[in-house]
């Protein structure tokens, strides 16, 4: 199994948490081996990985190439490797969205990955798979991502809810191995609108979407009020929640899973994970960054890539259907 690890913005904590996470990966079961990782970043960061991991430079960072451009070039190279089948998964350290945008790229990883991979659709799933003590996994899918709150209501329509729920359900079945995933749709309005008192989206958008999802190989419940859906899901009643917009989903998820959360991009032809935090410029270079989320991103990338590879191997060994 091969992983590509991009270092994100070279001025942030990405290079530090990547180095710490890979060091921790050497103690995984099975361990992460040096010849199975390709670290991609600006040449100034090479010293943090020399002698331990294969480093592929994409140009200068603080001393040469613009940091946003360096981060973007690393992502581009990782995607090229994944599409060529040279790596099974990409793990990306945090980028600075304004820096990416100023360098001419999409302002976020998810949008950029979708555009450069040619994926017809993509989704942002936040995951905490548990700490091994029996706690329920926490998974939150964001139906909309980086848009202003004022645009959310118009953006959350039947087609979006159906497509994002199907994208989530298919991933939970294929990559997570859940035969019949239990998915909750988080309502848009307070109290799921209380029969239209606080909005009509639950009646006009959610109910038709849920009807369209009937017969799919997953169980959909909703619309469930936002003030209860996450505690129900995080207690094990649901396998995942589809949140209508960024902050309602991220606030609940990070409150429950900060430091362990992993962002998984669904819908791509390869596995991609990243930590649940940003560049943290304020502590960069001090050696104090917590690598826990990056460790989990590497661990989950290995697990999902392994599951996908096993599924492909199993399919290739299946007997051919008889010709009629």
mmCIF file with all atom_site columns, C-alpha atoms in Angstrom, residues 73 118 308:
data_model
loop_
_atom_site.group_PDB
_atom_site.id
_atom_site.type_symbol
_atom_site.label_atom_id
_atom_site.label_alt_id
_atom_site.label_comp_id
_atom_site.label_asym_id
_atom_site.label_entity_id
_atom_site.label_seq_id
_atom_site.pdbx_PDB_ins_code
_atom_site.Cartn_x
_atom_site.Cartn_y
_atom_site.Cartn_z
_atom_site.occupancy
_atom_site.B_iso_or_equiv
_atom_site.pdbx_formal_charge
_atom_site.auth_seq_id
_atom_site.auth_comp_id
_atom_site.auth_asym_id
_atom_site.auth_atom_id
_atom_site.pdbx_PDB_model_num
ATOM 1 C CA . UNK A 1 73  ? 1.587   22.191 -6.386  1.00 0.00 ? 73  UNK A CA 1
ATOM 2 C CA . UNK A 1 118 ? -12.526 14.768 -12.603 1.00 0.00 ? 118 UNK A CA 1
ATOM 3 C CA . UNK A 1 308 ? -10.755 -0.826 -1.072  1.00 0.00 ? 308 UNK A CA 1
#
